[in-house]
Amino acid sequence: MNKNLIIISERNDKSTNNVLEWLDYYDIDFERKNVDSDRSDFCIRISTQETTTSVSDCIVWNRRGYMSLLPTHLKKSEWIGYLKKEQFPVLATLEKSNPKNYIGSYVHELENNKLNNLQAAAKVGLEIPKTIVTNNKQDLLNFVEVNKKYITKSLVYSPFLEKKDCYYKGNGTIVVDFEKVSEYFAPSLIQEYIDKEIEIRIFFILDNFYAMAIFSQNDLKTQIDFRNYNDVSPNRCVPFELEATTLAKIKEFVSLIGCNSGSIDLILTPENKFVFLEINPMGQYHWLSESCNYYVDKHIAELLIEKVVYE
Amino acid sequence: MSSIKKIKLFANCIPVKGAERSLICDLQRNRFDFIPNDLCEILILHEGKSTTEIKYIYKNLYDEIIDEYIDFLLEKEYVFFTHHPNWFPKMGLQWQDPFRINNAIIDVGENFEFEKILFELDSLKCKAVEFRFYDQKAIKIVNDILNYLQLKKSIISSVGFVLHYSEETTEHILNAIISNNSRVAYFVITNSPKNNFIKSLSNNVGYIIYTKDVVNDATHCGLITNMSLVINTKLFTESQHHNTCLNRKISIDKNGNIKNCPSMTESFGNIKDTTLEEALNHPNFKKYWHITKDQIEVCKDCEFRHICTDCRAYTENPEDQYSKPLKCGYDPYTNEWEEWSTNPLKQEAIEYYRLQGK
Ligand code: SF4
Ligand code: SF4
């Protein structure tokens, strides 16, 4: 008998909708549980023999967000901060109860620790930028070399700031201006700026890896971070084939950090070295799929169906 | 690794060779450039080689021209140089779509039962529908259709309307409809006193075209001009495998007959007593879906063949389903666009379809 298929996402996520259209095309039933939907029932049973949960016998694709486990009126209450914290170990247990068939991970997305990722990448032999995490100028100055550029980005969470009348959210990389660095500051990650020939974006889900090359170097506006899109004449984005040794290291890396889906940023340097920058466990793939005509949506539907039918 | 860099096309810039000249179709930036056929040949045969190698292959007789070509390609960002050409595979040209029917043309006639038709289109999961009206007093029906779709939370997400000009088709009235209905993709107002294009107020959906073209029945359709070229991956890839007008299309003419398109003669039953599903399952229904431009006479030699749509209802030789679209005035052997309707060689077909004066 077929297993149940559960899709966890956000109501307006385009990629989810595309995959579901393909599931429909193949006539496969599924249940969609959106983070912004009203109710998702669940249950975890712990006994001396085993732990079973409502998803331990299902195929789950956790595309975005998480199953919304809280009644709507509580989501708006003052307790929401506390309740979300309490919800977190529940989500983690649900994910862990089904390691083989739980694809994607909100826990990874939320706790995406760049320090762990960099260490794991280095361990499998991927090049990484020279990195320091510190809170004082002296250590920073001992680390930097003259005439080199350095950047800083967040350690885990995208920076955000909520004020009464405005809201700031940053999600990028900025160049460090040493003139402006104070003597003693909040713990910060600082990395050597890597010159790039091209950027490589890799989306992966289970054993499928899709790579795209982004030619951002030609264009001054995007030299630091291509998320500052240049719309007038968009950077060339084309299919890329990772050579076997790098691909093998990447596969080892994702299995080491226990991620079965996500997107990875690499840089190809002018010296033809691949340097690992970061991984986003719930990264978008729509842009990559469209640019390279990969039909990732269709492949995801097909691999979910394979699991539903044959696992 | 050899130290000399090789030339590589960006995979979304694809050369298409025609009889007398070629195109580079830039599928990412949605534009094209004409290139001479000998440059197209260089790109097709010698991509992945170094400039020196290419010059040598042409016996170093054309070094200057080759340098000029490469300057042009670099300036337009069609090519780059790399030590590793094999890291940059060609883009796959597959075309896939999860819907059995993805577009429909509905001609509105006297006994138009829109609820029944919309219900059936909805169950086929057809997302894009065009309604064409051939008389005035259409706005009420337009509103009825849109209200019904909203009420039923229909899967139909893109609706276009072709209407006659009237006092009800002012920019003001149409824009009010557009802003209340995110489903409206466009209005085309025919028989207008003047030509005018009104940009959409938001996100490119919901534009209005006023055109002086006189449209009184389905015979207006099928016109192919240099204005109707579309450069994107969807059309380019679909065109490799399918017909670029009729693939996944279903239509109802103004008498309720279910057809591939309203201009076709073959009917697969009337909507009164046949469902769209039944028509779709008729063995002949999909017979045009796989006729590609590479198989069509003349078009197969045309550099525009993958950025141009097709027409199978009006062809130069009505007896031959692989004949060139009648209403295209382009000649890929002379590279000239001419008025199709006055071409002496087309008069017989024009008479056959009774298109005189249309
Ligand atoms: S086949 Fe020709 S007449 Fe029919 S819808 Fe297509 S372009 Fe129009
Ligand atoms: S000859 Fe054919 S491919 Fe060329 S423009 Fe005309 S219809 Fe299109």
XYZ file of C-alpha atoms and ligand atoms in Angstrom:
685
model
C 0.000 0.000 0.000
C 1.129 3.539 -0.727
C 2.469 5.623 2.138
C 0.895 8.943 3.017
C 2.570 11.977 1.549
C 2.712 15.163 3.609
C 3.885 18.479 2.200
C 4.819 21.200 4.671
C 5.116 24.667 3.217
C 3.758 28.193 3.012
C 0.496 28.972 1.304
C 1.974 31.140 -1.442
C 5.164 29.240 -2.153
C 5.343 28.957 -5.931
C 7.700 25.993 -5.987
C 5.369 24.000 -3.756
C 2.448 24.758 -6.037
C 4.438 23.654 -9.070
C 5.394 20.336 -7.467
C 1.793 19.737 -6.430
C 0.656 20.301 -10.019
C 2.967 17.503 -11.063
C 1.694 15.249 -8.241
C -1.799 15.935 -9.552
C -0.690 15.097 -13.052
C 0.494 11.692 -11.802
C -2.681 11.308 -9.746
C -0.940 11.030 -6.392
C -2.735 12.014 -3.184
C -1.051 14.235 -0.668
C -1.849 16.297 2.358
C -0.597 19.866 2.499
C 0.104 21.383 5.900
C 1.022 25.016 5.622
C 2.710 27.027 8.315
C 0.002 29.610 7.658
C -2.900 27.181 7.724
C -5.304 26.842 10.613
C -4.679 23.496 12.140
C -2.390 20.482 11.937
C -2.992 17.713 14.440
C -0.056 15.633 15.559
C 0.950 13.227 18.266
C 4.175 11.739 19.618
C 4.137 8.536 21.679
C 7.169 7.673 23.756
C 7.471 4.236 25.299
C 10.242 1.943 26.448
C 10.300 0.158 23.089
C 10.129 3.040 20.648
C 9.004 6.531 19.842
C 6.334 6.845 17.194
C 4.899 10.035 15.799
C 2.161 11.042 13.390
C 4.744 11.362 10.641
C 7.018 8.413 11.395
C 5.327 6.279 8.794
C 4.789 8.960 6.153
C 6.788 10.519 3.370
C 7.305 14.166 4.310
C 8.582 16.989 2.132
C 9.271 19.958 4.372
C 9.630 22.572 1.684
C 9.277 25.704 3.816
C 8.239 26.659 7.314
C 6.880 24.066 9.702
C 3.650 22.354 10.623
C 1.533 24.821 12.472
C 0.753 23.084 15.757
C -0.773 25.986 17.677
C -4.429 27.027 17.768
C -4.945 30.269 15.862
C -5.907 32.410 18.855
C -2.631 31.501 20.580
C -0.618 32.502 17.546
C -1.758 36.041 18.174
C -1.310 35.996 21.926
C 1.507 37.551 23.950
C 2.672 34.055 24.749
C 3.687 33.361 21.180
C 7.429 33.767 21.807
C 7.351 31.221 24.616
C 4.992 28.838 22.814
C 7.182 28.829 19.730
C 10.177 27.893 21.844
C 8.212 25.037 23.377
C 7.113 23.959 19.908
C 10.652 23.693 18.638
C 11.666 20.380 20.331
C 8.380 18.929 19.130
C 9.236 19.793 15.532
C 12.733 18.402 16.029
C 11.345 15.118 17.358
C 8.889 14.823 14.482
C 11.732 15.292 11.999
C 13.987 12.824 13.775
C 11.277 10.195 14.046
C 11.518 9.628 10.306
C 15.099 10.304 9.226
C 14.912 8.429 5.942
C 11.667 9.825 4.651
C 11.631 13.314 6.078
C 12.981 15.496 3.279
C 14.003 19.036 4.139
C 14.302 20.319 7.676
C 12.966 23.320 9.478
C 15.297 22.601 12.399
C 18.276 22.920 10.075
C 16.882 26.061 8.540
C 16.406 27.708 11.905
C 19.697 26.615 13.416
C 21.827 27.030 10.350
C 25.131 27.556 12.091
C 27.729 28.880 9.667
C 30.591 27.916 12.018
C 29.568 24.261 12.042
C 29.049 24.322 8.303
C 32.466 25.841 7.627
C 34.160 23.294 9.873
C 32.346 20.429 8.191
C 33.198 21.765 4.734
C 36.861 22.063 5.692
C 36.817 18.571 7.140
C 35.721 16.957 3.865
C 38.414 18.854 1.998
C 36.453 21.708 0.490
C 38.288 25.019 0.361
C 36.815 27.674 2.634
C 37.655 31.354 3.024
C 40.006 32.186 5.912
C 37.594 32.856 8.735
C 37.705 34.412 12.191
C 34.991 34.958 14.773
C 35.874 37.531 17.381
C 34.625 40.453 19.402
C 37.768 42.614 19.531
C 39.826 44.657 17.145
C 43.198 43.371 18.314
C 42.485 39.761 17.354
C 40.939 40.948 14.121
C 44.003 42.991 13.189
C 46.285 40.079 13.993
C 44.238 37.977 11.592
C 43.998 40.274 8.603
C 46.679 40.748 5.993
C 47.389 44.140 4.501
C 45.923 44.901 1.105
C 43.294 42.197 1.395
C 39.563 42.717 1.485
C 37.401 41.198 4.210
C 33.669 40.695 4.527
C 31.311 40.014 7.389
C 27.995 38.203 7.527
C 25.711 36.763 10.154
C 26.623 33.625 12.121
C 23.215 31.979 12.125
C 20.263 34.347 11.880
C 19.684 37.071 9.335
C 19.988 40.398 11.120
C 16.698 42.052 11.910
C 15.561 45.051 13.846
C 12.024 45.887 14.815
C 11.088 49.425 15.705
C 7.753 50.986 16.385
C 7.320 52.306 12.881
C 9.834 50.450 10.792
C 11.388 47.099 10.277
C 14.860 46.312 9.055
C 15.945 42.988 7.692
C 19.340 42.296 6.179
C 20.338 39.162 4.441
C 23.619 39.804 2.777
C 27.309 40.248 2.972
C 29.138 43.516 3.526
C 32.754 44.567 3.190
C 34.482 45.381 6.476
C 35.639 48.974 6.831
C 38.419 48.725 9.411
C 38.270 52.467 10.130
C 34.805 51.967 11.548
C 35.533 48.891 13.658
C 35.352 49.593 17.403
C 37.734 48.237 19.999
C 35.211 45.796 21.419
C 32.108 44.630 19.527
C 29.468 41.920 19.298
C 30.782 38.495 18.214
C 31.172 38.699 14.462
C 32.229 36.441 11.656
C 34.851 37.929 9.360
C 36.112 36.260 6.224
C 38.668 36.943 3.593
C 36.973 38.243 0.429
C 37.317 35.657 -2.310
C 37.882 36.868 -5.849
C 35.516 35.142 -8.137
C 35.506 34.044 -11.702
C 31.923 32.856 -11.288
C 29.542 31.881 -8.513
C 28.065 28.407 -8.375
C 24.657 27.767 -6.883
C 23.810 24.146 -6.188
C 20.374 22.894 -5.245
C 20.133 19.349 -3.976
C 17.419 17.058 -2.794
C 18.369 13.531 -1.753
C 20.781 12.292 -4.413
C 19.895 14.842 -7.058
C 22.271 17.756 -7.447
C 21.611 20.667 -9.802
C 24.252 23.316 -10.376
C 24.130 26.720 -12.019
C 26.934 29.159 -12.818
C 26.293 32.840 -12.167
C 28.535 35.237 -14.062
C 28.385 38.119 -11.633
C 31.932 39.317 -11.983
C 31.348 41.356 -15.130
C 29.134 43.650 -13.264
C 30.339 45.953 -10.502
C 26.952 46.174 -8.853
C 26.850 42.510 -7.939
C 30.438 41.959 -6.924
C 29.738 41.482 -3.248
C 26.471 39.628 -3.221
C 24.262 38.708 -6.120
C 21.180 39.050 -3.959
C 21.460 42.722 -4.781
C 19.993 41.798 -8.122
C 20.824 43.692 -11.221
C 17.658 43.748 -13.267
C 18.577 45.789 -16.293
C 20.845 43.210 -17.820
C 20.657 40.221 -15.528
C 23.812 38.236 -14.838
C 24.230 35.288 -17.097
C 22.974 32.141 -15.346
C 23.670 28.865 -17.089
C 23.820 25.138 -16.323
C 27.032 23.998 -14.681
C 28.504 20.548 -14.381
C 30.427 19.977 -11.177
C 33.463 17.858 -11.722
C 33.416 14.520 -9.928
C 35.901 15.240 -7.122
C 34.165 18.434 -6.008
C 30.755 16.803 -6.260
C 31.964 13.897 -4.124
C 33.180 16.325 -1.442
C 29.876 18.174 -1.497
C 27.980 14.931 -1.070
C 30.194 13.996 1.850
C 29.659 17.446 3.345
C 25.867 17.327 3.239
C 25.787 13.886 4.730
C 28.181 15.006 7.485
C 25.902 17.874 8.512
C 22.848 15.663 8.044
C 21.072 17.707 5.408
C 19.074 15.991 2.676
C 17.957 19.081 0.821
C 19.123 22.631 0.466
C 21.110 25.003 -1.609
C 24.833 25.621 -1.528
C 26.893 28.607 -2.676
C 30.388 28.092 -4.030
C 32.817 30.432 -5.690
C 35.062 29.478 -8.545
C 38.214 31.567 -8.178
C 40.291 32.901 -11.068
C 42.784 30.167 -10.094
C 40.018 27.612 -10.775
C 39.539 26.598 -7.163
C 36.084 25.921 -5.759
C 35.536 27.671 -2.425
C 32.590 26.801 -0.197
C 30.661 29.805 1.100
C 27.447 28.622 2.692
C 24.454 26.321 2.677
C 20.788 27.255 3.047
C 18.693 24.260 4.070
C 15.462 25.679 2.652
C 16.917 27.654 -0.209
C 14.847 28.580 -3.225
C 15.426 26.649 -6.422
C 12.837 28.199 -8.724
C 15.277 30.673 -10.261
C 17.918 28.004 -10.809
C 15.447 25.580 -12.325
C 13.976 28.144 -14.719
C 17.338 29.559 -15.758
C 18.761 26.162 -16.611
C 15.520 24.559 -17.832
C 16.066 21.782 -15.276
C 12.418 21.032 -14.330
C 13.406 20.516 -10.692
C 9.699 20.675 -9.707
C 8.912 17.689 -11.854
C 11.894 15.732 -10.529
C 10.897 16.435 -6.934
C 7.367 15.204 -7.634
C 8.795 12.072 -9.220
C 11.139 11.287 -6.384
C 8.365 11.795 -3.833
C 6.162 9.454 -5.843
C 8.908 6.878 -5.943
C 9.097 6.986 -2.160
C 5.329 6.909 -1.739
C 4.958 3.893 -3.984
C 8.062 1.841 -3.266
C 9.253 2.557 0.273
C 44.750 21.846 -18.519
C 45.774 23.832 -21.534
C 46.563 27.427 -20.779
C 44.618 28.798 -23.729
C 41.021 29.680 -23.022
C 38.259 28.311 -25.204
C 35.200 30.099 -26.486
C 31.827 29.058 -25.091
C 28.317 30.319 -25.745
C 26.261 31.078 -22.674
C 23.879 28.143 -22.722
C 20.784 30.322 -22.978
C 22.073 32.085 -26.109
C 21.244 29.705 -28.886
C 22.102 30.098 -32.570
C 19.373 29.184 -35.059
C 20.437 28.816 -38.678
C 18.177 30.009 -41.480
C 18.447 29.767 -45.252
C 20.256 33.068 -45.720
C 21.071 34.349 -42.253
C 20.908 33.183 -38.648
C 19.841 34.367 -35.237
C 21.289 34.203 -31.785
C 18.263 33.852 -29.545
C 19.012 35.232 -26.102
C 16.462 33.335 -24.036
C 17.539 34.953 -20.787
C 17.352 38.588 -21.871
C 14.481 38.005 -24.292
C 16.077 39.461 -27.383
C 17.843 38.312 -30.529
C 20.498 39.450 -32.963
C 20.978 38.587 -36.606
C 24.283 36.910 -37.402
C 25.700 35.781 -40.733
C 25.448 32.081 -41.487
C 29.209 31.609 -41.437
C 29.359 32.861 -37.857
C 26.498 30.531 -36.983
C 28.536 27.691 -38.471
C 31.567 28.650 -36.397
C 29.446 28.619 -33.257
C 27.774 25.328 -34.012
C 30.879 23.453 -35.180
C 33.676 25.051 -33.216
C 32.304 26.103 -29.852
C 34.732 24.903 -27.201
C 37.848 25.654 -29.263
C 40.294 28.523 -28.840
C 40.398 31.518 -31.177
C 43.739 30.333 -32.509
C 42.364 26.899 -33.287
C 39.329 28.351 -35.051
C 41.451 30.682 -37.140
C 43.692 27.789 -38.074
C 40.708 25.662 -39.134
C 39.807 28.429 -41.592
C 43.417 28.354 -42.825
C 44.113 31.765 -41.271
C 42.402 33.381 -44.254
C 39.719 35.136 -42.220
C 41.535 36.115 -39.031
C 40.252 39.676 -39.064
C 36.647 38.709 -39.634
C 36.845 36.106 -36.892
C 38.248 38.713 -34.497
C 35.391 41.047 -35.398
C 32.845 38.311 -34.826
C 34.285 37.506 -31.429
C 34.351 41.167 -30.384
C 30.681 41.397 -31.277
C 29.819 38.216 -29.341
C 31.740 39.398 -26.278
C 30.195 42.831 -26.354
C 26.689 41.366 -26.449
C 27.644 38.877 -23.739
C 26.750 35.888 -25.891
C 30.062 34.140 -25.244
C 32.791 33.859 -22.644
C 36.225 32.299 -22.532
C 37.085 29.455 -20.201
C 39.755 26.844 -19.572
C 37.020 24.293 -18.926
C 34.431 24.269 -21.701
C 33.092 20.912 -20.501
C 31.988 22.422 -17.192
C 29.360 24.362 -19.107
C 26.921 21.919 -20.708
C 24.289 22.963 -23.198
C 20.891 23.789 -21.784
C 18.458 20.899 -22.131
C 15.690 21.764 -24.587
C 13.024 19.598 -22.972
C 9.525 21.030 -22.624
C 7.103 19.637 -20.036
C 3.786 20.750 -18.696
C 1.675 19.171 -15.960
C -1.617 20.089 -17.636
C -3.288 18.103 -20.397
C -4.850 21.327 -21.669
C -3.191 24.622 -20.861
C -4.998 27.150 -23.011
C -8.417 27.624 -24.535
C -10.122 29.954 -26.988
C -13.835 30.431 -26.508
C -15.764 32.323 -29.177
C -18.911 33.764 -27.688
C -22.020 33.126 -29.789
C -25.738 33.409 -29.237
C -26.399 30.445 -27.009
C -23.354 30.917 -24.876
C -23.616 28.948 -21.627
C -20.561 30.158 -19.845
C -21.149 28.331 -16.540
C -21.085 24.942 -18.199
C -17.995 25.809 -20.245
C -16.088 27.258 -17.301
C -16.975 24.277 -15.173
C -15.538 21.918 -17.768
C -12.414 23.995 -18.341
C -11.912 24.024 -14.613
C -12.105 20.260 -14.364
C -9.536 20.004 -17.176
C -7.385 22.370 -15.078
C -6.954 24.695 -18.006
C -5.374 27.794 -16.536
C -5.468 30.289 -19.420
C -8.598 31.140 -21.382
C -9.283 33.715 -24.073
C -12.871 34.820 -24.754
C -13.593 36.483 -28.094
C -16.742 38.503 -28.680
C -17.920 39.526 -32.124
C -20.586 42.046 -31.208
C -21.047 44.850 -28.727
C -22.757 44.550 -25.327
C -20.114 42.232 -24.006
C -19.172 43.861 -20.739
C -22.045 42.293 -18.834
C -20.929 38.818 -19.893
C -17.314 39.701 -19.063
C -18.387 40.602 -15.548
C -20.546 37.499 -15.215
C -17.612 35.328 -16.224
C -15.221 36.998 -13.785
C -17.687 36.871 -10.920
C -18.333 33.213 -11.535
C -14.603 32.415 -11.541
C -14.118 34.293 -8.303
C -17.100 32.664 -6.623
C -15.987 29.162 -7.602
C -12.346 29.853 -6.719
C -11.597 28.562 -10.192
C -8.191 27.201 -11.157
C -8.435 29.359 -14.306
C -5.901 32.000 -13.411
C -5.461 34.000 -16.595
C -8.313 35.302 -18.729
C -8.048 37.456 -21.826
C -10.902 39.188 -23.637
C -11.177 40.284 -27.251
C -14.057 42.756 -27.549
C -15.553 45.195 -30.011
C -15.091 48.861 -29.310
C -18.128 50.503 -27.663
C -18.943 53.109 -25.072
C -18.454 50.361 -22.494
C -14.827 49.767 -23.425
C -13.284 52.964 -22.112
C -9.946 52.749 -20.400
C -11.657 53.757 -17.183
C -14.217 50.938 -17.207
C -11.710 48.290 -18.289
C -9.126 49.308 -15.724
C -11.771 49.135 -13.019
C -12.488 45.538 -14.050
C -8.780 44.741 -14.108
C -8.150 46.127 -10.649
C -11.004 44.059 -9.222
C -9.920 40.845 -10.899
C -6.351 39.622 -10.743
C -7.318 36.983 -13.318
C -7.621 39.466 -16.191
C -4.502 39.156 -18.331
C -5.539 41.551 -21.105
C -8.281 43.253 -23.073
C -7.932 43.584 -26.826
C -10.465 46.108 -28.139
C -10.972 45.675 -31.876
C -12.717 47.949 -34.385
C -11.363 50.898 -32.393
C -11.105 54.415 -33.850
C -7.375 54.412 -33.129
C -4.507 52.187 -32.030
C -3.390 52.518 -28.439
C -1.547 50.442 -25.861
C -2.336 50.910 -22.175
C 0.283 49.447 -19.878
C -0.926 47.446 -16.935
C -1.098 49.294 -13.653
C 0.580 46.443 -11.803
C 3.059 43.658 -12.524
C 2.495 43.459 -16.270
C -0.810 41.635 -16.006
C -3.923 43.391 -17.114
C -2.900 45.477 -20.116
C -5.259 46.939 -22.723
C -4.759 47.113 -26.478
C -7.010 49.235 -28.683
C -6.667 48.291 -32.327
C -8.196 49.600 -35.523
C -8.278 46.035 -36.872
C -11.782 45.089 -37.864
C -12.681 41.722 -36.391
C -16.069 40.218 -37.102
C -15.392 36.511 -36.904
C -12.662 33.950 -36.237
C -10.990 34.493 -39.632
C -8.954 37.376 -38.178
C -6.739 34.923 -36.346
C -3.429 33.471 -37.453
C -1.524 36.608 -38.406
C 2.255 36.288 -38.056
C 4.407 39.424 -38.226
C 7.781 40.522 -36.928
C 5.849 42.049 -34.028
C 4.597 38.671 -32.885
C 8.015 37.113 -32.262
C 8.505 35.941 -28.679
C 11.948 35.137 -27.321
C 11.831 32.969 -24.227
C 12.766 29.504 -23.044
C 9.164 28.279 -22.855
C 8.317 28.936 -26.479
C 11.758 28.018 -27.781
C 11.693 24.622 -26.087
C 8.037 23.914 -26.817
C 8.747 24.662 -30.454
C 11.358 21.867 -30.546
C 8.699 19.268 -29.794
C 5.253 20.689 -30.392
C 3.087 22.950 -32.441
C 3.413 26.475 -31.111
C -0.218 27.362 -31.554
C -2.305 24.250 -31.102
C -0.387 22.175 -28.557
C -2.566 21.610 -25.466
C -5.216 23.983 -26.795
C -8.969 23.386 -26.828
C -11.544 25.701 -28.361
C -15.229 26.261 -28.807
C -16.480 28.149 -31.842
C -19.424 30.541 -31.747
C -21.854 27.741 -32.584
C -20.672 25.630 -29.662
C -18.549 23.217 -31.689
C -15.527 21.857 -29.880
C -12.400 22.205 -32.024
C -8.641 22.564 -31.923
C -9.226 26.210 -32.708
C -12.358 28.083 -33.752
C -11.025 28.553 -37.290
C -10.654 24.830 -37.948
C -13.312 22.920 -39.853
C -13.139 19.643 -37.945
C -15.487 19.504 -34.962
C -15.269 16.970 -32.161
C -18.861 17.438 -31.045
C -21.020 20.255 -29.763
C -20.774 21.509 -26.199
C -24.555 20.903 -25.933
C -24.048 17.153 -25.895
C -20.299 16.491 -25.746
C -17.947 17.182 -22.853
C -14.540 18.753 -23.418
C -13.078 15.604 -21.889
C -14.779 13.436 -24.518
C -13.559 15.699 -27.325
C -10.040 15.608 -25.936
C -10.094 11.832 -25.956
C -11.073 11.691 -29.626
C -8.228 9.974 -31.528
C -7.855 12.931 -33.920
C -7.869 15.669 -31.351
C -4.121 15.809 -30.859
C -3.071 15.313 -34.464
C -1.561 18.805 -34.829
C 0.096 18.882 -31.432
C 3.342 17.370 -32.641
C 3.740 19.259 -35.904
C 6.842 21.368 -35.301
C 8.298 24.216 -37.330
C 11.176 21.949 -38.254
C 8.673 19.909 -40.273
C 6.767 22.755 -41.877
C 7.665 23.809 -45.413
C 9.584 27.107 -45.609
C 9.444 27.587 -41.821
C 12.020 24.816 -41.498
C 14.459 27.098 -43.342
C 13.493 30.190 -41.395
C 15.719 31.695 -38.709
C 12.631 32.759 -36.713
C 11.204 29.258 -36.445
C 11.698 28.844 -32.701
C 10.574 32.307 -31.634
C 7.534 32.460 -33.877
C 4.116 30.943 -33.248
C 2.373 28.781 -35.792
C -1.000 28.600 -37.495
C -2.455 25.368 -38.828
C -5.938 26.695 -39.637
C -4.840 28.909 -42.539
C -1.995 27.517 -44.608
C -0.657 28.270 -48.077
C -1.755 24.872 -49.300
C -4.958 23.899 -47.483
C -4.506 20.282 -48.571
C -1.099 19.927 -46.909
C -0.864 19.933 -43.151
C 2.865 20.730 -43.361
C 2.375 23.837 -45.442
C 3.542 27.299 -44.326
C 1.145 29.580 -42.388
C -0.813 31.583 -44.959
C -0.782 34.817 -43.006
C 2.974 35.063 -42.616
C 4.542 37.471 -45.077
C 8.141 36.547 -44.327
C 10.390 34.957 -46.915
C 13.470 33.348 -45.340
C 15.138 33.104 -48.781
C 15.038 36.873 -49.392
C 14.832 37.983 -45.720
C 11.946 40.323 -46.514
C 8.683 40.834 -44.658
C 5.891 41.570 -47.110
C 2.131 41.969 -46.922
C 0.763 38.423 -47.103
C -2.726 39.250 -48.376
C -1.594 40.756 -51.667
C 0.932 38.052 -52.509
C -0.235 36.609 -55.862
C 0.882 33.109 -54.884
C -1.433 33.122 -51.887
C -4.624 34.178 -53.708
C -5.879 30.660 -54.265
C -5.668 29.827 -50.555
C -7.186 33.195 -49.636
C -10.168 32.362 -51.818
C -10.357 28.862 -50.404
C -10.682 30.227 -46.857
C -12.888 33.143 -48.038
C -10.531 35.659 -46.511
C -10.919 38.288 -49.244
C -11.207 41.755 -47.792
C -10.609 40.562 -44.236
S -4.312 27.674 -35.653
Fe -4.298 29.709 -36.596
S -6.402 30.389 -36.534
Fe -6.229 28.697 -35.122
S -5.833 29.637 -33.149
Fe -3.862 29.132 -34.052
S -3.243 30.972 -35.105
Fe -5.454 31.184 -34.736
S 8.296 31.621 -42.307
Fe 7.421 30.361 -40.700
S 8.898 30.453 -39.043
Fe 9.386 32.120 -40.444
S 8.322 33.867 -39.627
Fe 6.946 32.911 -41.109
S 5.698 31.503 -39.927
Fe 7.432 32.070 -38.652
